[in-house]
Short mmCIF file of C-alpha atoms in Angstrom, two decimals:
data_model
loop_
_atom_site.label_atom_id
_atom_site.label_comp_id
_atom_site.label_asym_id
_atom_site.label_seq_id
_atom_site.Cartn_x
_atom_site.Cartn_y
_atom_site.Cartn_z
CA UNK I 1 8.77 -7.79 12.74
CA UNK I 2 6.69 -7.91 9.58
CA UNK I 3 5.78 -11.24 8.02
CA UNK I 4 3.15 -12.87 5.85
CA UNK I 5 -0.43 -11.75 6.37
CA UNK I 6 -3.75 -13.57 5.93
CA UNK I 7 -6.48 -10.97 6.42
CA UNK I 8 -9.32 -13.39 5.68
CA UNK I 9 -9.52 -17.03 6.69
CA UNK I 10 -12.09 -19.27 8.41
CA UNK I 11 -10.33 -21.26 11.12
CA UNK I 12 -13.62 -21.54 12.98
CA UNK I 13 -15.27 -23.65 10.25
CA UNK I 14 -15.71 -27.44 10.72
CA UNK I 15 -12.99 -28.16 8.14
CA UNK I 16 -10.41 -27.22 10.80
CA UNK I 17 -12.03 -28.91 13.81
CA UNK I 18 -9.58 -31.82 13.88
CA UNK I 19 -6.29 -29.98 13.45
CA UNK I 20 -6.77 -26.27 14.06
CA UNK I 21 -3.79 -26.03 16.42
CA UNK I 22 -1.52 -27.74 13.89
CA UNK I 23 -2.73 -25.39 11.14
CA UNK I 24 -1.95 -22.38 13.34
CA UNK I 25 1.48 -23.76 14.18
CA UNK I 26 2.27 -24.25 10.49
CA UNK I 27 1.25 -20.64 9.93
CA UNK I 28 3.71 -19.49 12.62
CA UNK I 29 6.49 -21.61 11.16
CA UNK I 30 5.81 -20.21 7.69
CA UNK I 31 6.29 -16.70 9.05
CA UNK I 32 2.76 -15.36 9.37
CA UNK I 33 2.53 -12.49 11.82
CA UNK I 34 -1.14 -11.60 11.31
CA UNK I 35 -4.29 -13.66 10.70
CA UNK I 36 -7.93 -12.59 10.78
CA UNK I 37 -10.41 -15.42 11.16
CA UNK I 38 -13.88 -14.47 9.94
CA UNK I 39 -17.13 -15.65 11.48
CA UNK I 40 -19.81 -15.53 8.79
CA UNK I 41 -22.89 -16.19 10.96
CA UNK I 42 -23.77 -16.19 14.69
CA UNK I 43 -23.01 -19.86 15.35
CA UNK I 44 -19.34 -19.24 14.44
CA UNK I 45 -18.79 -15.87 16.13
CA UNK I 46 -17.74 -17.06 19.58
CA UNK I 47 -15.54 -19.77 18.11
CA UNK I 48 -13.69 -17.16 16.04
CA UNK I 49 -13.27 -15.01 19.16
CA UNK I 50 -11.93 -17.98 21.13
CA UNK I 51 -9.31 -18.75 18.49
CA UNK I 52 -8.24 -15.10 18.50
CA UNK I 53 -8.04 -15.02 22.31
CA UNK I 54 -5.76 -18.06 22.36
CA UNK I 55 -3.27 -16.76 19.76
CA UNK I 56 -1.51 -13.43 19.98
CA UNK I 57 -1.23 -12.92 16.20
CA UNK I 58 -4.82 -13.90 15.34
CA UNK I 59 -7.76 -11.47 15.32
CA UNK I 60 -11.44 -11.96 14.57
CA UNK I 61 -14.12 -10.48 12.35
CA UNK I 62 -17.82 -11.18 12.75
CA UNK I 63 -20.83 -10.44 10.59
CA UNK I 64 -23.67 -12.00 8.62
CA UNK I 65 -22.66 -13.25 5.17
CA UNK I 66 -25.03 -12.42 2.28
CA UNK I 67 -25.77 -16.16 1.93
CA UNK I 68 -27.32 -15.98 5.42
CA UNK I 69 -29.18 -12.68 4.99
CA UNK I 70 -32.56 -14.26 5.72
CA UNK I 71 -31.61 -14.95 9.35
CA UNK I 72 -30.82 -11.30 10.12
CA UNK I 73 -33.10 -9.55 12.61
CA UNK I 74 -32.96 -7.08 15.51
CA UNK I 75 -31.91 -9.75 18.00
CA UNK I 76 -28.99 -10.87 15.84
CA UNK I 77 -27.97 -7.28 15.25
CA UNK I 78 -27.82 -6.69 19.01
CA UNK I 79 -25.74 -9.85 19.43
CA UNK I 80 -23.47 -8.70 16.62
CA UNK I 81 -22.92 -5.34 18.30
CA UNK I 82 -22.05 -7.03 21.59
CA UNK I 83 -19.59 -9.38 19.92
CA UNK I 84 -17.89 -6.51 18.10
CA UNK I 85 -17.04 -4.95 21.48
CA UNK I 86 -14.45 -7.68 22.11
CA UNK I 87 -10.92 -6.19 22.00
CA UNK I 88 -9.70 -8.74 19.45
CA UNK I 89 -12.69 -8.28 17.16
CA UNK I 90 -11.44 -5.42 15.01
CA UNK I 91 -13.63 -5.51 11.92
CA UNK I 92 -17.27 -6.14 10.94
CA UNK I 93 -17.63 -8.84 8.31
CA UNK I 94 -17.95 -10.73 6.22
CA UNK I 95 -20.88 -8.82 4.79
CA UNK I 96 -21.90 -7.85 1.28
CA UNK I 97 -23.72 -9.04 -1.83
CA UNK I 98 -23.56 -12.33 -3.71
CA UNK I 99 -25.66 -12.30 -6.87
CA UNK I 100 -23.89 -15.38 -8.25
CA UNK I 101 -25.33 -18.03 -5.94
CA UNK I 102 -28.34 -16.03 -4.71
CA UNK I 103 -28.82 -18.17 -1.61
CA UNK I 104 -30.79 -15.21 -0.20
CA UNK I 105 -33.08 -12.92 -2.21
CA UNK I 106 -31.25 -9.94 -3.66
CA UNK I 107 -33.52 -7.42 -2.01
CA UNK I 108 -32.90 -9.01 1.39
CA UNK I 109 -29.13 -9.08 0.78
CA UNK I 110 -29.14 -5.35 0.05
CA UNK I 111 -31.26 -4.61 3.12
CA UNK I 112 -28.98 -6.62 5.45
CA UNK I 113 -25.87 -5.16 3.83
CA UNK I 114 -27.20 -1.65 4.46
CA UNK I 115 -28.09 -2.43 8.07
CA UNK I 116 -24.66 -3.82 8.87
CA UNK I 117 -22.94 -0.87 7.18
CA UNK I 118 -25.02 1.45 9.35
CA UNK I 119 -23.89 -0.48 12.42
CA UNK I 120 -20.26 -0.22 11.31
CA UNK I 121 -20.62 3.54 10.88
CA UNK I 122 -22.09 3.91 14.33
CA UNK I 123 -19.41 1.74 15.96
CA UNK I 124 -16.63 3.28 13.82
CA UNK I 125 -15.52 -0.16 12.66
CA UNK I 126 -13.96 -1.01 9.30
CA UNK I 127 -15.82 -3.59 7.21
CA UNK I 128 -14.87 -6.84 5.45
CA UNK I 129 -16.92 -7.04 2.25
CA UNK I 130 -17.84 -9.99 0.03
CA UNK I 131 -18.93 -9.03 -3.49
CA UNK I 132 -19.63 -11.52 -6.25
CA UNK I 133 -21.37 -10.63 -9.51
CA UNK I 134 -22.67 -7.50 -7.77
CA UNK I 135 -19.98 -4.83 -8.04
CA UNK I 136 -22.23 -2.20 -9.60
CA UNK I 137 -24.88 -2.66 -6.93
CA UNK I 138 -22.31 -2.72 -4.10
CA UNK I 139 -20.69 0.48 -5.33
CA UNK I 140 -24.07 2.23 -5.37
CA UNK I 141 -24.50 1.30 -1.71
CA UNK I 142 -20.93 2.07 -0.59
CA UNK I 143 -20.56 5.45 -2.27
CA UNK I 144 -23.24 6.83 0.06
CA UNK I 145 -21.22 5.83 3.12
CA UNK I 146 -18.15 7.13 4.89
CA UNK I 147 -16.40 3.88 5.73
CA UNK I 148 -13.09 2.12 5.31
CA UNK I 149 -12.52 -1.57 4.85
CA UNK I 150 -11.48 -4.51 2.76
CA UNK I 151 -12.93 -5.84 -0.48
CA UNK I 152 -12.25 -9.48 0.26
CA UNK I 153 -11.37 -12.13 -2.33
CA UNK I 154 -11.43 -9.51 -5.06
CA UNK I 155 -13.22 -10.59 -8.26
CA UNK I 156 -13.82 -7.29 -10.05
CA UNK I 157 -11.92 -5.53 -12.82
CA UNK I 158 -9.39 -2.68 -12.76
CA UNK I 159 -12.08 -0.01 -12.88
CA UNK I 160 -13.91 -1.63 -9.95
CA UNK I 161 -10.69 -1.74 -7.94
CA UNK I 162 -9.99 1.94 -8.57
CA UNK I 163 -13.50 2.89 -7.48
CA UNK I 164 -13.20 0.96 -4.23
CA UNK I 165 -9.78 2.49 -3.52
CA UNK I 166 -11.19 5.99 -4.10
CA UNK I 167 -13.83 5.22 -1.46
CA UNK I 168 -11.24 4.11 1.12
CA UNK I 169 -11.09 0.35 0.65
CA UNK I 170 -8.19 -2.05 0.34
CA UNK I 171 -8.18 -4.80 -2.28
CA UNK I 172 -7.55 -8.26 -0.84
CA UNK I 173 -5.99 -10.78 -3.21
CA UNK I 174 -6.66 -14.51 -2.69
CA UNK I 175 -5.03 -17.65 -4.09
CA UNK I 176 -6.67 -17.11 -7.49
CA UNK I 177 -3.75 -14.79 -8.29
CA UNK I 178 -1.61 -17.92 -8.69
CA UNK I 179 -3.92 -19.41 -11.34
CA UNK I 180 -2.49 -19.17 -14.85
CA UNK I 181 -5.81 -18.21 -16.42
CA UNK I 182 -6.76 -15.60 -13.81
CA UNK I 183 -5.64 -12.77 -16.09
CA UNK I 184 -8.20 -10.35 -14.68
CA UNK I 185 -6.74 -10.64 -11.18
CA UNK I 186 -3.23 -10.40 -12.63
CA UNK I 187 -4.12 -7.15 -14.40
CA UNK I 188 -5.60 -5.68 -11.23
CA UNK I 189 -2.48 -6.50 -9.21
CA UNK I 190 -0.21 -5.02 -11.88
CA UNK I 191 -2.25 -1.82 -12.11
CA UNK I 192 -3.31 -0.73 -8.63
CA UNK I 193 -0.82 0.64 -6.07
CA UNK I 194 0.73 -1.89 -3.71
CA UNK I 195 -0.24 0.48 -0.89
CA UNK I 196 -3.85 -0.71 -1.32
CA UNK I 197 -3.23 -4.45 -1.64
CA UNK I 198 -3.72 -7.10 1.04
CA UNK I 199 -3.23 -10.87 0.97
CA UNK I 200 -5.61 -13.61 2.07
CA UNK I 201 -6.37 -17.31 1.71
CA UNK I 202 -10.15 -17.49 2.32
CA UNK I 203 -9.23 -20.90 3.74
CA UNK I 204 -10.44 -23.61 3.62
CA UNK I 205 -11.46 -22.48 0.12
CA UNK I 206 -9.50 -21.53 -3.05
CA UNK I 207 -6.15 -23.24 -2.46
CA UNK I 208 -3.42 -21.69 -4.62
CA UNK I 209 -1.20 -23.31 -7.18
CA UNK I 210 0.50 -25.74 -6.75
CA UNK I 211 -2.01 -27.03 -4.15
CA UNK I 212 -5.31 -26.66 -6.01
CA UNK I 213 -7.86 -29.19 -4.91
CA UNK I 214 -6.51 -29.44 -1.38
CA UNK I 215 -7.92 -27.79 1.72
CA UNK I 216 -6.50 -24.30 1.89
CA UNK I 217 -4.87 -22.94 5.06
CA UNK I 218 -3.14 -19.71 6.16
CA UNK I 219 0.39 -20.99 5.57
CA UNK I 220 -0.43 -21.21 1.85
CA UNK I 221 -0.66 -17.40 1.63
CA UNK I 222 3.05 -17.37 0.79
CA UNK I 223 2.24 -18.58 -2.74
CA UNK I 224 -0.05 -15.60 -3.35
CA UNK I 225 2.49 -13.11 -2.00
CA UNK I 226 5.20 -14.56 -4.20
CA UNK I 227 2.96 -14.18 -7.25
CA UNK I 228 2.01 -10.60 -6.30
CA UNK I 229 5.72 -9.79 -6.09
CA UNK I 230 6.30 -11.28 -9.53
CA UNK I 231 3.43 -9.30 -11.04
CA UNK I 232 4.59 -6.05 -9.40
CA UNK I 233 8.21 -6.73 -10.37
CA UNK I 234 9.28 -6.20 -6.78
CA UNK I 235 11.32 -8.25 -4.29
CA UNK I 236 9.07 -10.36 -2.08
CA UNK I 237 10.51 -8.59 0.97
CA UNK I 238 9.11 -5.24 -0.25
CA UNK I 239 5.68 -6.77 -0.91
CA UNK I 240 5.52 -8.55 2.47
CA UNK I 241 6.51 -5.41 4.36
CA UNK I 242 4.03 -3.19 2.50
CA UNK I 243 1.11 -5.63 2.88
CA UNK I 244 1.91 -6.03 6.58
CA UNK I 245 1.87 -2.24 7.04
CA UNK I 246 -1.36 -1.94 5.04
CA UNK I 247 -2.89 -4.54 7.35
CA UNK I 248 -1.91 -2.71 10.52
CA UNK I 249 -3.42 0.48 9.12
CA UNK I 250 -6.81 -0.93 8.13
CA UNK I 251 -7.16 -2.97 11.33
CA UNK I 252 -6.28 0.04 13.48
CA UNK I 253 -3.08 -1.48 14.83
CA UNK I 254 -0.55 0.92 13.28
CA UNK I 255 1.35 2.88 15.90
CA UNK I 256 3.54 5.94 15.66
CA UNK I 257 7.03 4.60 15.02
CA UNK I 258 10.53 5.98 14.83
CA UNK I 259 11.05 7.16 11.27
CA UNK I 260 13.67 5.41 9.21
CA UNK I 261 16.49 7.56 7.88
CA UNK I 262 17.86 4.73 5.71
CA UNK I 263 15.35 2.45 4.01
CA UNK I 264 15.61 -0.21 1.32
CA UNK I 265 13.36 -0.71 -1.71
CA UNK I 266 14.45 -3.27 -4.29
CA UNK I 267 18.25 -3.08 -4.11
CA UNK I 268 18.36 0.68 -3.68
CA UNK I 269 19.06 2.35 -0.35
CA UNK I 270 17.13 5.56 0.20
CA UNK I 271 18.09 8.34 2.63
CA UNK I 272 15.30 10.25 4.37
CA UNK I 273 16.92 13.68 4.50
CA UNK I 274 13.96 15.87 5.49
CA UNK I 275 10.17 16.06 5.48
CA UNK I 276 10.23 19.74 4.51
CA UNK I 277 9.28 20.97 1.05
CA UNK I 278 8.49 24.30 -0.62
CA UNK I 279 5.94 22.69 -2.96
CA UNK I 280 2.55 21.32 -1.96
CA UNK I 281 1.89 18.91 -4.80
CA UNK I 282 -1.72 17.78 -5.09
CA UNK I 283 -0.56 14.19 -5.69
CA UNK I 284 1.90 14.04 -2.76
CA UNK I 285 1.53 10.90 -0.64
CA UNK I 286 2.13 12.92 2.53
CA UNK I 287 -1.46 14.07 2.27
CA UNK I 288 -2.46 10.46 2.99
CA UNK I 289 0.21 9.24 5.42
CA UNK I 290 3.97 8.93 5.84
CA UNK I 291 4.45 5.33 4.68
CA UNK I 292 6.38 4.35 1.57
CA UNK I 293 6.43 0.64 0.69
CA UNK I 294 5.84 -0.14 4.35
CA UNK I 295 8.58 2.18 5.67
CA UNK I 296 7.51 4.92 8.11
CA UNK I 297 9.21 8.21 7.18
CA UNK I 298 7.75 10.95 9.36
CA UNK I 299 10.74 12.51 11.08
CA UNK I 300 10.33 13.79 14.64
CA UNK I 301 13.45 15.92 14.14
CA UNK I 302 15.90 16.72 11.36
CA UNK I 303 18.69 14.10 11.60
CA UNK I 304 22.23 15.47 11.87
CA UNK I 305 25.21 14.39 9.80
CA UNK I 306 26.33 12.39 12.83
CA UNK I 307 22.93 10.62 12.98
CA UNK I 308 23.27 9.58 9.33
CA UNK I 309 26.85 8.38 9.73
CA UNK I 310 25.95 6.35 12.82
CA UNK I 311 22.96 4.74 11.07
CA UNK I 312 24.74 4.08 7.78
CA UNK I 313 24.86 0.33 6.97
CA UNK I 314 28.28 -1.28 7.00
CA UNK I 315 27.55 -3.06 3.72
CA UNK I 316 26.69 0.11 1.78
CA UNK I 317 28.63 -1.17 -1.22
CA UNK I 318 26.15 -3.99 -1.84
CA UNK I 319 23.41 -1.64 -3.02
CA UNK I 320 22.99 -0.75 -6.68
CA UNK I 321 22.54 2.87 -5.69
CA UNK I 322 22.08 5.18 -2.72
CA UNK I 323 19.35 7.78 -3.22
CA UNK I 324 18.92 11.13 -1.49
CA UNK I 325 15.16 11.18 -1.24
CA UNK I 326 12.84 10.67 1.71
CA UNK I 327 9.49 12.36 2.24
CA UNK I 328 10.59 15.92 1.52
CA UNK I 329 12.95 17.91 -0.70
CA UNK I 330 16.56 16.82 -0.02
CA UNK I 331 18.25 19.97 -1.37
CA UNK I 332 16.66 22.02 1.42
CA UNK I 333 19.58 20.49 3.35
CA UNK I 334 22.13 20.98 0.59
CA UNK I 335 25.23 21.29 2.79
CA UNK I 336 24.36 18.07 4.60
CA UNK I 337 23.92 16.29 1.26
CA UNK I 338 27.38 17.38 0.15
CA UNK I 339 29.06 16.18 3.35
CA UNK I 340 27.11 12.92 3.43
CA UNK I 341 27.85 12.22 -0.24
CA UNK I 342 31.58 12.48 0.52
CA UNK I 343 31.21 9.91 3.31
CA UNK I 344 29.25 7.60 1.00
CA UNK I 345 31.97 7.82 -1.64
CA UNK I 346 34.57 6.95 1.00
CA UNK I 347 32.54 3.89 2.01
CA UNK I 348 32.53 2.56 -1.55
CA UNK I 349 29.01 3.44 -2.70
CA UNK I 350 28.53 2.32 -6.31
CA UNK I 351 26.22 5.12 -7.38
CA UNK I 352 24.65 8.17 -5.72
CA UNK I 353 21.39 9.55 -7.07
CA UNK I 354 19.56 12.71 -6.06
CA UNK I 355 15.76 12.90 -6.25
CA UNK I 356 14.81 16.58 -6.33
CA UNK I 357 12.15 19.13 -7.20
CA UNK I 358 14.84 21.10 -9.06
CA UNK I 359 14.26 24.29 -7.09
CA UNK I 360 17.56 24.43 -5.17
CA UNK I 361 18.85 27.31 -7.30
CA UNK I 362 15.75 29.38 -6.54
CA UNK I 363 16.02 28.69 -2.82
CA UNK I 364 19.75 29.47 -2.58
CA UNK I 365 20.01 32.25 -5.16
CA UNK I 366 22.83 30.52 -7.06
CA UNK I 367 23.46 27.61 -9.43
CA UNK I 368 24.23 24.74 -7.05
CA UNK I 369 24.75 22.08 -9.71
CA UNK I 370 28.52 22.70 -10.11
CA UNK I 371 28.84 22.22 -6.34
CA UNK I 372 27.43 18.69 -6.46
CA UNK I 373 28.66 17.49 -9.85
CA UNK I 374 31.53 15.45 -8.40
CA UNK I 375 29.36 14.01 -5.62
CA UNK I 376 26.19 13.01 -7.48
CA UNK I 377 26.25 10.43 -10.29
CA UNK I 378 22.61 10.74 -11.29
CA UNK I 379 19.76 13.17 -10.74
CA UNK I 380 16.02 12.56 -11.01
CA UNK I 381 14.06 15.80 -11.30
CA UNK I 382 10.30 16.16 -10.78
CA UNK I 383 9.08 18.08 -13.83
CA UNK I 384 5.38 17.18 -13.69
CA UNK I 385 4.24 19.69 -16.32
CA UNK I 386 5.12 21.11 -19.74
CA UNK I 387 4.10 24.69 -18.91
CA UNK I 388 4.06 27.14 -16.01
CA UNK I 389 0.29 27.21 -15.54
CA UNK I 390 -0.05 23.43 -15.20
CA UNK I 391 3.00 23.23 -12.95
CA UNK I 392 1.65 25.82 -10.54
CA UNK I 393 -1.74 24.13 -10.46
CA UNK I 394 -0.28 20.68 -9.70
CA UNK I 395 2.74 21.53 -7.56
CA UNK I 396 1.54 24.70 -5.81
CA UNK I 397 5.03 26.16 -5.24
CA UNK I 398 5.52 28.56 -2.34
CA UNK I 399 8.21 30.48 -4.22
CA UNK I 400 7.55 32.76 -7.20
CA UNK I 401 9.36 31.77 -10.40
CA UNK I 402 9.50 28.05 -9.58
CA UNK I 403 8.83 26.66 -13.05
CA UNK I 404 11.39 28.85 -14.81
CA UNK I 405 14.02 28.04 -12.18
CA UNK I 406 13.23 24.32 -12.53
CA UNK I 407 13.96 24.48 -16.28
CA UNK I 408 17.23 26.34 -15.59
CA UNK I 409 18.22 23.65 -13.08
CA UNK I 410 17.54 20.89 -15.64
CA UNK I 411 19.66 22.68 -18.26
CA UNK I 412 22.51 23.12 -15.78
CA UNK I 413 22.29 19.47 -14.69
CA UNK I 414 22.65 18.39 -18.34
CA UNK I 415 26.00 20.18 -18.50
CA UNK I 416 27.47 18.85 -15.27
CA UNK I 417 25.89 15.51 -14.31
CA UNK I 418 26.24 12.34 -16.35
CA UNK I 419 22.72 10.98 -15.95
CA UNK I 420 19.69 13.30 -15.89
CA UNK I 421 16.08 12.09 -15.87
CA UNK I 422 12.94 14.15 -15.47
CA UNK I 423 9.64 12.65 -14.40
CA UNK I 424 5.93 13.29 -14.18
CA UNK I 425 3.27 11.67 -12.02
CA UNK I 426 0.44 10.21 -14.09
CA UNK I 427 -2.27 12.31 -12.45
CA UNK I 428 -5.66 11.48 -14.00
CA UNK I 429 -6.40 13.92 -16.81
CA UNK I 430 -2.80 15.13 -17.15
CA UNK I 431 -1.41 15.14 -20.71
CA UNK I 432 1.59 12.89 -20.13
CA UNK I 433 2.53 12.75 -23.81
CA UNK I 434 2.78 16.53 -23.93
CA UNK I 435 5.19 16.44 -20.99
CA UNK I 436 7.15 13.59 -22.58
CA UNK I 437 7.55 15.59 -25.79
CA UNK I 438 8.64 18.69 -23.85
CA UNK I 439 11.21 16.65 -21.90
CA UNK I 440 12.64 14.65 -24.79
CA UNK I 441 12.39 17.12 -27.67
CA UNK I 442 12.75 20.52 -26.01
CA UNK I 443 14.80 19.82 -22.90
CA UNK I 444 16.48 16.80 -24.50
CA UNK I 445 16.62 14.66 -21.36
CA UNK I 446 15.36 11.22 -20.42
CA UNK I 447 11.76 11.05 -19.28
CA UNK I 448 10.01 8.70 -16.87
CA UNK I 449 6.35 8.38 -15.94
CA UNK I 450 5.71 7.78 -12.25
CA UNK I 451 2.50 5.94 -11.29
CA UNK I 452 -0.21 8.00 -9.67
CA UNK I 453 -0.82 7.23 -5.98
CA UNK I 454 2.17 4.89 -5.63
CA UNK I 455 5.57 5.68 -4.18
CA UNK I 456 8.84 3.79 -4.12
#
């Protein structure tokens, strides 16, 4: 079961010597299901490992912090490699650059950072990275590497965050997100996809509001998660589940799971009809993985109508809408959609929406909209371009005539379905305003921009 996550804390530090067990128990009672305690220099490594060994939901990271760069040598590197072989030591860190306090010379920090990154590459370990007042320099180092990891206690700007994400790193948000004046962190959280966000305390440091000034501890991570949810305008449940899934992925703990055929985001219930599609959109999340807001959607087989009816929630009427969607094109299974929509109507569903690529007519050789007009209350159609050339470049349809058929589908939907919205993904460099004008002024339908690299 997913719960709160603290990917970066320091339970091995002296501040927790007198009550570490009580702190861990409070974390359990608060609902934490994952903690990583981070040993920042050799004298704390074994202690971090011991804490992880004694608690099933706690893992360890070990490394040499940039403050301690001067102690790094071949002997310590060998010890570090040995410690990283422990089964509960999943990540190398905390390493990085700190040009704010400069407790170690900058040149030495860079050298030690490079050496530990090389070790991580060789051991195929993700890295936990500390960067303060050194984002430009860190990016110059990291862009030469093929690594994944966590930018801990993130202090950069939106552009920095995007660069790290493009290199394969997650952005870990500490208690500063709860501070009223931390507008930079707020902007980052609002802007970047939730699929790349993690939560941490960095305890015993940086206690969140309303506990500033006190010793921080893992149970306080709930305040940060609540604030992230507010900034993302999402239910806390969606944020917790997504961060938990992100954590399992970066720590190498994610396992193949049974795909969900019904899944909730906000107060909408989505139906995972199929993973098949006749487009291969360059922005499709399937090219990364099969998770959407923490839900695993890779189907091992096409569910039958019986499977959907058996899995349908009893309280289907509590949802604002039920959406035919999933990680594929629903209308590939048009007959199933029609039968399932009838069952949903019988169960008292408030609203049924279809998310579609708008190519059903081309696939079937007929106008299917009149067949679904009494079953579907709303349709969301992926337009993604204002002309054929751009559409084919972005969506890479397998069927000739896709763009023209898409426009015909939109025009038919306008005649038969009450609510019609077309959308475009904000792919970098795409002229969104041109598509908006085409949708609103030429097609005369509602238009919505979908964030790039974020689903759900």
